Short mmCIF file of C-alpha atoms and ligand atoms in Angstrom, two decimals:
data_model
loop_
_atom_site.label_atom_id
_atom_site.label_comp_id
_atom_site.label_asym_id
_atom_site.label_seq_id
_atom_site.Cartn_x
_atom_site.Cartn_y
_atom_site.Cartn_z
CA MET A 1 166.98 -60.93 -113.51
CA LYS A 2 166.79 -60.98 -109.75
CA PRO A 3 164.07 -59.60 -107.49
CA ALA A 4 164.69 -56.87 -104.95
CA ALA A 5 165.40 -58.17 -101.45
CA PHE A 6 162.38 -59.30 -99.47
CA GLU A 7 161.57 -61.08 -96.22
CA TYR A 8 159.91 -64.46 -96.69
CA PHE A 9 157.15 -65.97 -94.53
CA ARG A 10 155.46 -69.36 -94.84
CA PRO A 11 152.49 -69.34 -92.47
CA ARG A 12 150.70 -72.58 -91.55
CA THR A 13 147.25 -71.10 -90.99
CA LEU A 14 144.97 -68.49 -92.52
CA GLU A 15 144.89 -66.61 -89.20
CA GLU A 16 148.68 -66.36 -89.20
CA THR A 17 148.61 -65.18 -92.83
CA LEU A 18 146.10 -62.43 -92.01
CA GLU A 19 148.15 -61.33 -89.03
CA ILE A 20 151.35 -60.98 -91.12
CA LEU A 21 149.44 -59.14 -93.88
CA ARG A 22 147.93 -56.75 -91.36
CA ARG A 23 151.32 -56.12 -89.75
CA TYR A 24 153.18 -55.28 -92.96
CA GLU A 25 150.42 -53.85 -95.17
CA PRO A 26 150.82 -52.23 -97.73
CA GLU A 27 154.35 -53.63 -98.25
CA ALA A 28 153.35 -57.30 -97.98
CA LYS A 29 152.12 -59.54 -100.78
CA VAL A 30 150.66 -63.00 -100.85
CA LEU A 31 152.55 -65.55 -102.96
CA ALA A 32 150.39 -68.35 -104.37
CA GLY A 33 151.78 -70.23 -107.41
CA GLY A 34 154.20 -67.40 -108.22
CA GLN A 35 153.59 -67.71 -111.96
CA SER A 36 152.61 -64.05 -112.31
CA LEU A 37 154.09 -62.47 -109.20
CA VAL A 38 157.62 -63.91 -109.47
CA PRO A 39 158.17 -62.72 -113.09
CA LEU A 40 156.90 -59.27 -112.01
CA MET A 41 159.35 -59.31 -109.09
CA ASN A 42 162.20 -60.43 -111.32
CA PHE A 43 161.50 -57.49 -113.63
CA ARG A 44 161.23 -55.34 -110.47
CA LEU A 45 157.76 -54.25 -111.54
CA ALA A 46 156.66 -55.54 -108.13
CA GLN A 47 158.92 -55.06 -105.11
CA PRO A 48 157.09 -56.36 -102.04
CA ARG A 49 159.27 -56.12 -98.93
CA TYR A 50 157.42 -58.99 -97.30
CA LEU A 51 156.37 -62.09 -99.21
CA ILE A 52 153.82 -64.39 -97.61
CA ASP A 53 153.85 -67.83 -99.22
CA ILE A 54 150.43 -69.42 -98.73
CA GLY A 55 151.49 -72.70 -100.36
CA GLY A 56 151.27 -74.40 -96.96
CA LEU A 57 147.56 -73.62 -96.49
CA ASN A 58 146.39 -77.02 -97.65
CA ASP A 59 142.79 -76.37 -96.56
CA LEU A 60 142.55 -73.83 -99.37
CA ALA A 61 143.29 -76.38 -102.10
CA GLU A 62 140.10 -78.42 -101.89
CA ILE A 63 137.74 -78.85 -104.86
CA ARG A 64 134.26 -79.98 -103.90
CA GLU A 65 130.58 -79.92 -104.75
CA GLN A 66 128.57 -77.78 -102.36
CA ASN A 67 124.77 -77.53 -102.56
CA GLY A 68 124.86 -78.31 -106.27
CA SER A 69 127.60 -75.69 -106.91
CA LEU A 70 131.30 -76.04 -107.32
CA ALA A 71 133.48 -74.71 -104.49
CA ILE A 72 137.17 -74.46 -105.34
CA GLY A 73 139.78 -73.44 -102.80
CA ALA A 74 141.83 -70.46 -103.94
CA MET A 75 145.04 -72.52 -103.71
CA ALA A 76 143.75 -75.27 -106.03
CA ARG A 77 146.43 -75.61 -108.70
CA GLN A 78 145.26 -75.24 -112.28
CA SER A 79 146.48 -78.80 -113.00
CA ALA A 80 144.37 -80.13 -110.09
CA ILE A 81 141.36 -78.38 -111.60
CA GLU A 82 142.19 -79.93 -114.97
CA ASP A 83 142.31 -83.41 -113.41
CA SER A 84 139.30 -83.03 -111.12
CA PRO A 85 136.32 -85.34 -111.81
CA VAL A 86 134.08 -82.86 -109.95
CA VAL A 87 135.12 -80.05 -112.30
CA ARG A 88 134.64 -82.29 -115.34
CA ASP A 89 131.18 -83.15 -114.11
CA LYS A 90 129.98 -79.77 -112.80
CA SER A 91 131.82 -77.13 -114.83
CA PRO A 92 132.99 -78.23 -118.25
CA LEU A 93 133.47 -74.58 -119.21
CA LEU A 94 136.06 -74.20 -116.45
CA LEU A 95 137.74 -77.41 -117.59
CA GLU A 96 137.94 -76.28 -121.21
CA ALA A 97 139.29 -72.87 -120.17
CA THR A 98 141.89 -74.47 -117.87
CA LYS A 99 143.40 -76.46 -120.71
CA LEU A 100 144.06 -73.15 -122.49
CA VAL A 101 145.94 -71.60 -119.55
CA ALA A 102 149.62 -71.71 -120.49
CA HIS A 103 151.23 -75.20 -120.39
CA ARG A 104 151.02 -78.01 -117.88
CA THR A 105 154.26 -76.95 -116.14
CA VAL A 106 152.78 -73.50 -115.42
CA ARG A 107 149.44 -75.06 -114.44
CA ASN A 108 151.24 -77.33 -111.94
CA ARG A 109 152.11 -74.21 -109.93
CA GLY A 110 149.50 -71.58 -110.88
CA THR A 111 146.33 -71.39 -108.79
CA ILE A 112 142.77 -70.32 -109.54
CA GLY A 113 142.89 -67.76 -106.70
CA GLY A 114 146.14 -66.30 -108.04
CA SER A 115 144.72 -65.93 -111.51
CA LEU A 116 141.58 -64.15 -110.27
CA ALA A 117 143.48 -61.94 -107.82
CA HIS A 118 145.98 -61.03 -110.54
CA ALA A 119 143.04 -60.02 -112.79
CA ASP A 120 144.79 -59.97 -116.13
CA PRO A 121 142.00 -59.06 -118.58
CA SER A 122 143.37 -61.60 -121.11
CA ALA A 123 143.24 -64.48 -118.64
CA GLU A 124 140.73 -67.29 -119.02
CA TYR A 125 139.48 -67.66 -115.42
CA PRO A 126 138.17 -64.10 -114.98
CA ALA A 127 136.09 -64.58 -118.16
CA VAL A 128 134.71 -67.90 -116.87
CA LEU A 129 133.82 -66.38 -113.48
CA THR A 130 132.10 -63.49 -115.27
CA ALA A 131 130.16 -65.65 -117.74
CA LEU A 132 128.88 -67.98 -115.02
CA ASP A 133 128.05 -65.26 -112.48
CA GLY A 134 130.41 -66.92 -110.05
CA GLU A 135 131.60 -65.39 -106.82
CA VAL A 136 134.70 -65.43 -104.65
CA VAL A 137 135.11 -65.48 -100.90
CA ALA A 138 137.66 -63.14 -99.30
CA VAL A 139 138.75 -63.19 -95.68
CA GLY A 140 140.26 -60.14 -94.00
CA PRO A 141 140.61 -58.55 -90.56
CA ASP A 142 136.85 -57.86 -90.47
CA GLY A 143 135.87 -61.42 -91.34
CA GLU A 144 134.57 -63.00 -94.51
CA ARG A 145 132.83 -61.38 -97.46
CA VAL A 146 131.43 -62.82 -100.67
CA ILE A 147 132.24 -60.86 -103.82
CA PRO A 148 130.12 -61.47 -106.95
CA ALA A 149 132.07 -61.53 -110.23
CA PRO A 150 130.95 -58.07 -111.47
CA GLU A 151 132.20 -56.51 -108.23
CA LEU A 152 135.65 -58.15 -108.26
CA PHE A 153 137.43 -56.67 -111.27
CA LEU A 154 138.19 -52.95 -111.23
CA THR A 155 140.63 -52.44 -114.09
CA VAL A 156 143.75 -54.05 -115.59
CA CYS A 157 145.37 -56.26 -112.91
CA THR A 158 143.37 -54.54 -110.17
CA THR A 159 140.58 -56.00 -108.05
CA THR A 160 138.45 -54.83 -105.15
CA LEU A 161 140.36 -57.15 -102.78
CA ALA A 162 141.89 -55.14 -99.95
CA PRO A 163 145.65 -55.53 -99.34
CA THR A 164 144.80 -57.17 -96.01
CA GLU A 165 142.42 -59.73 -97.56
CA VAL A 166 143.09 -63.26 -98.79
CA LEU A 167 140.94 -64.82 -101.45
CA THR A 168 139.97 -68.21 -100.05
CA GLU A 169 137.35 -69.77 -102.31
CA VAL A 170 135.82 -69.56 -105.77
CA ARG A 171 132.18 -70.59 -106.27
CA LEU A 172 130.68 -71.49 -109.61
CA PRO A 173 127.15 -72.71 -110.31
CA ALA A 174 126.98 -76.21 -111.77
CA THR A 175 126.12 -76.52 -115.44
CA GLY A 176 122.41 -77.18 -115.85
CA PRO A 177 120.59 -79.65 -118.10
CA ARG A 178 120.40 -79.05 -121.90
CA THR A 179 123.34 -76.67 -121.58
CA GLY A 180 126.38 -76.61 -123.84
CA CYS A 181 129.55 -74.66 -123.09
CA ALA A 182 132.59 -73.60 -125.07
CA PHE A 183 135.74 -71.59 -124.44
CA THR A 184 137.41 -70.44 -127.65
CA GLU A 185 140.42 -68.21 -128.02
CA LEU A 186 142.84 -66.72 -130.47
CA SER A 187 146.48 -67.03 -129.45
CA ARG A 188 149.67 -67.10 -131.48
CA ARG A 189 150.56 -70.61 -130.28
CA HIS A 190 148.78 -73.10 -128.05
CA GLY A 191 149.48 -72.11 -124.44
CA ASP A 192 150.18 -68.46 -125.22
CA TRP A 193 148.08 -65.76 -123.60
CA ALA A 194 144.77 -65.19 -125.38
CA ILE A 195 144.69 -62.24 -127.76
CA VAL A 196 140.93 -62.62 -127.53
CA GLY A 197 139.03 -65.28 -125.56
CA VAL A 198 135.34 -66.17 -125.33
CA ALA A 199 133.48 -68.05 -122.59
CA ALA A 200 129.98 -69.03 -123.77
CA THR A 201 127.12 -71.24 -122.67
CA ILE A 202 123.73 -71.91 -124.26
CA SER A 203 120.81 -73.55 -122.42
CA LEU A 204 117.95 -74.89 -124.52
CA THR A 205 114.28 -75.37 -123.73
CA LYS A 206 112.79 -78.82 -124.36
CA ASP A 207 111.71 -77.66 -127.83
CA GLY A 208 115.17 -76.35 -128.75
CA GLN A 209 114.74 -72.59 -128.22
CA CYS A 210 117.47 -70.66 -126.47
CA GLU A 211 116.40 -70.42 -122.84
CA GLU A 212 119.52 -68.59 -121.74
CA ALA A 213 122.87 -67.62 -123.24
CA ARG A 214 125.92 -66.40 -121.37
CA ILE A 215 128.87 -64.73 -123.05
CA ALA A 216 131.99 -63.16 -121.52
CA LEU A 217 135.10 -61.95 -123.30
CA ALA A 218 138.77 -61.97 -122.34
CA GLY A 219 141.11 -59.46 -123.96
CA ALA A 220 138.27 -57.14 -124.96
CA GLY A 221 138.69 -54.36 -122.41
CA GLN A 222 140.25 -53.53 -119.07
CA VAL A 223 138.18 -56.18 -117.29
CA PRO A 224 136.34 -59.27 -118.51
CA LEU A 225 133.37 -58.10 -120.57
CA ARG A 226 129.90 -59.62 -120.15
CA CYS A 227 127.92 -59.27 -123.40
CA ARG A 228 124.39 -58.72 -122.08
CA GLU A 229 123.00 -57.28 -125.31
CA ALA A 230 124.05 -60.36 -127.28
CA GLU A 231 122.61 -62.60 -124.56
CA ARG A 232 119.26 -60.77 -124.81
CA LEU A 233 119.25 -61.17 -128.59
CA LEU A 234 119.47 -64.95 -128.22
CA GLN A 235 117.11 -65.45 -125.30
CA GLY A 236 113.73 -67.01 -126.15
CA ARG A 237 114.54 -67.46 -129.83
CA ALA A 238 115.57 -70.29 -132.10
CA PRO A 239 119.37 -70.13 -132.09
CA VAL A 240 119.82 -70.37 -135.85
CA ALA A 241 123.08 -69.46 -137.57
CA GLU A 242 121.83 -65.99 -138.59
CA LEU A 243 120.95 -65.12 -134.99
CA ILE A 244 124.32 -66.36 -133.75
CA LYS A 245 126.00 -64.11 -136.33
CA GLU A 246 123.93 -61.17 -135.07
CA ALA A 247 124.92 -61.94 -131.47
CA ALA A 248 128.59 -62.13 -132.48
CA GLU A 249 128.30 -58.71 -134.20
CA SER A 250 126.77 -57.30 -131.04
CA CYS A 251 129.77 -58.58 -129.04
CA GLU A 252 132.14 -57.00 -131.56
CA ALA A 253 130.36 -53.67 -131.12
CA ALA A 254 130.55 -53.92 -127.31
CA ALA A 255 134.24 -54.88 -127.18
CA GLU A 256 136.76 -52.19 -126.27
CA PRO A 257 140.08 -54.00 -126.62
CA LEU A 258 143.38 -52.29 -125.98
CA GLU A 259 145.97 -52.19 -128.74
CA ASP A 260 149.21 -53.98 -127.83
CA ILE A 261 152.27 -55.54 -129.48
CA HIS A 262 150.20 -58.53 -130.62
CA ALA A 263 147.33 -56.81 -132.42
CA SER A 264 145.54 -53.54 -133.12
CA ALA A 265 142.26 -52.80 -131.36
CA ALA A 266 140.41 -53.09 -134.70
CA TYR A 267 141.84 -56.56 -135.36
CA LYS A 268 140.91 -57.73 -131.86
CA LYS A 269 137.36 -56.46 -132.33
CA ALA A 270 137.05 -58.39 -135.59
CA MET A 271 138.39 -61.49 -133.85
CA VAL A 272 135.81 -61.10 -131.08
CA ARG A 273 133.11 -61.56 -133.75
CA VAL A 274 134.82 -64.62 -135.23
CA PHE A 275 135.50 -66.32 -131.89
CA VAL A 276 132.08 -65.54 -130.38
CA GLU A 277 130.44 -67.08 -133.43
CA ARG A 278 132.61 -70.20 -133.03
CA ALA A 279 131.99 -70.44 -129.28
CA LEU A 280 128.22 -70.07 -129.62
CA THR A 281 128.03 -72.54 -132.51
CA THR A 282 130.03 -75.11 -130.54
CA ALA A 283 128.07 -74.53 -127.33
CA LEU A 284 124.80 -74.90 -129.25
CA SER A 285 125.84 -78.10 -130.93
CA ARG A 286 126.93 -79.54 -127.57
CA ALA A 287 123.62 -78.55 -125.98
CA GLN A 288 121.72 -80.17 -128.85
CA ARG A 289 123.74 -83.39 -128.45
CA GLY A 290 123.14 -83.40 -124.71
CA GLN A 291 126.85 -83.03 -124.17
CA HIS A 292 128.00 -80.16 -121.91
CA ALA A 293 131.43 -79.81 -123.53
CA ALA A 294 134.10 -81.71 -125.49
P1 FAD B 301 150.85 -65.56 -108.02
O1 FAD B 301 151.73 -65.28 -109.18
O2 FAD B 301 151.46 -66.17 -106.83
O3 FAD B 301 150.09 -64.22 -107.56
C1 FAD B 301 149.51 -63.35 -108.51
C2 FAD B 301 148.88 -62.16 -107.77
O4 FAD B 301 147.73 -62.55 -107.04
C3 FAD B 301 149.82 -61.52 -106.72
O5 FAD B 301 149.55 -60.14 -106.69
C4 FAD B 301 149.40 -62.18 -105.43
O6 FAD B 301 149.68 -61.38 -104.29
C5 FAD B 301 147.90 -62.32 -105.64
N1 FAD B 301 147.31 -63.48 -104.97
C6 FAD B 301 147.56 -64.77 -105.27
N2 FAD B 301 146.78 -65.58 -104.53
C7 FAD B 301 146.03 -64.78 -103.75
C8 FAD B 301 145.03 -65.02 -102.77
N3 FAD B 301 144.62 -66.27 -102.48
N4 FAD B 301 144.46 -63.97 -102.17
C9 FAD B 301 144.86 -62.70 -102.46
N5 FAD B 301 145.79 -62.39 -103.39
C10 FAD B 301 146.37 -63.43 -104.02
N6 FAD B 301 147.47 -67.18 -117.23
C11 FAD B 301 146.37 -67.27 -117.99
O7 FAD B 301 145.28 -67.01 -117.49
N7 FAD B 301 146.44 -67.64 -119.30
C12 FAD B 301 147.62 -67.96 -119.91
O8 FAD B 301 147.63 -68.31 -121.09
C13 FAD B 301 148.80 -67.85 -119.13
N8 FAD B 301 150.00 -68.11 -119.66
C14 FAD B 301 151.12 -68.07 -118.88
C15 FAD B 301 152.35 -68.41 -119.42
C16 FAD B 301 153.50 -68.39 -118.64
C17 FAD B 301 154.81 -68.77 -119.27
C18 FAD B 301 153.42 -68.04 -117.27
C19 FAD B 301 154.63 -68.02 -116.39
C20 FAD B 301 152.20 -67.69 -116.70
C21 FAD B 301 151.04 -67.70 -117.50
N9 FAD B 301 149.80 -67.38 -116.99
C22 FAD B 301 148.68 -67.47 -117.76
C23 FAD B 301 149.66 -66.92 -115.59
C24 FAD B 301 149.28 -68.09 -114.68
O9 FAD B 301 147.99 -68.56 -114.96
C25 FAD B 301 149.36 -67.68 -113.21
O10 FAD B 301 149.41 -68.85 -112.51
C26 FAD B 301 148.23 -66.88 -112.64
O11 FAD B 301 147.98 -65.72 -113.36
C27 FAD B 301 148.57 -66.42 -111.22
O12 FAD B 301 148.40 -67.47 -110.35
P2 FAD B 301 149.49 -67.80 -109.28
O13 FAD B 301 148.88 -68.81 -108.37
O14 FAD B 301 150.75 -68.17 -109.95
O15 FAD B 301 149.58 -66.41 -108.49
#
């Protein structure tokens, strides 16, 4: 398969990128790692006339700690995130999720910004951003704006980013003390897209009660789904197995997965229960052992 003809640009600065986007909008598209956009172009499901390769914007690839949070440039490759000591230290949930994104060869090209801008509801990163109440920074002709996770995802593969905006940074809060995290997912083979995925964290009080739980689902609706009801069930209580089961049932009830060639909606809902229970049990055990993640 070959893409439709397009004109290719490789700007050296963000300003230049914004200028080209503004000039050719809405027929221009940003190319990051190309791991989602290029297949879409080859199938001619996307036919941008102008392709703006931002692979040369090295300033957008930095991964750093900033005021106790994690700041990741949109162009940080998934493999760089996987190898980053800062990510291992500050966001073990992101690290665990990254290892489930495709295979290393895809992760060598794919970027965190590309994954969030692409907004596939089955993808791991949107669920992590949602669970952790992260935010992204977008820069456009009117300057910079910060978009909190719940305001980023509109529907399947659609975000609130304007066609003239570039996502520049992803911000995630660092994992706190007595907190365990887990990302679990059902996929046909390791590296395949998640049929259902779960990002979960549990923070414990000094006497072992659940101080806070965070749960977000991938593959359970048109956007990543935050399971607030289940989180409320757990908060302030002893996180015993029965309560975790109840929380998992609440997530199953909240999930609205779409049927596809891999599974029926009913099967996906049942798997939400199974994988939430596993994620919460693992996160709890890690919190109890004083270990953030694997
Ligand atoms: P691109 O493909 O370059 O761009 C994707 C979209 O985002 C385009 O519309 C582009 O214009 C836009 N965009 C990119 N960067 C920006 C930016 N900074 N600002 C504004 N818009 C931007 N993903 C998973 O999550 N889980 C998987 O299991 C998984 N499996 C995969 C398996 C295979 C075989 C392949 C090829 C891909 C898989 N992916 C998976 C997708 C992969 O993670 C992609 O890398 C990711 O979805 C898109 O990132 P990218 O950098 O390649 O973006």
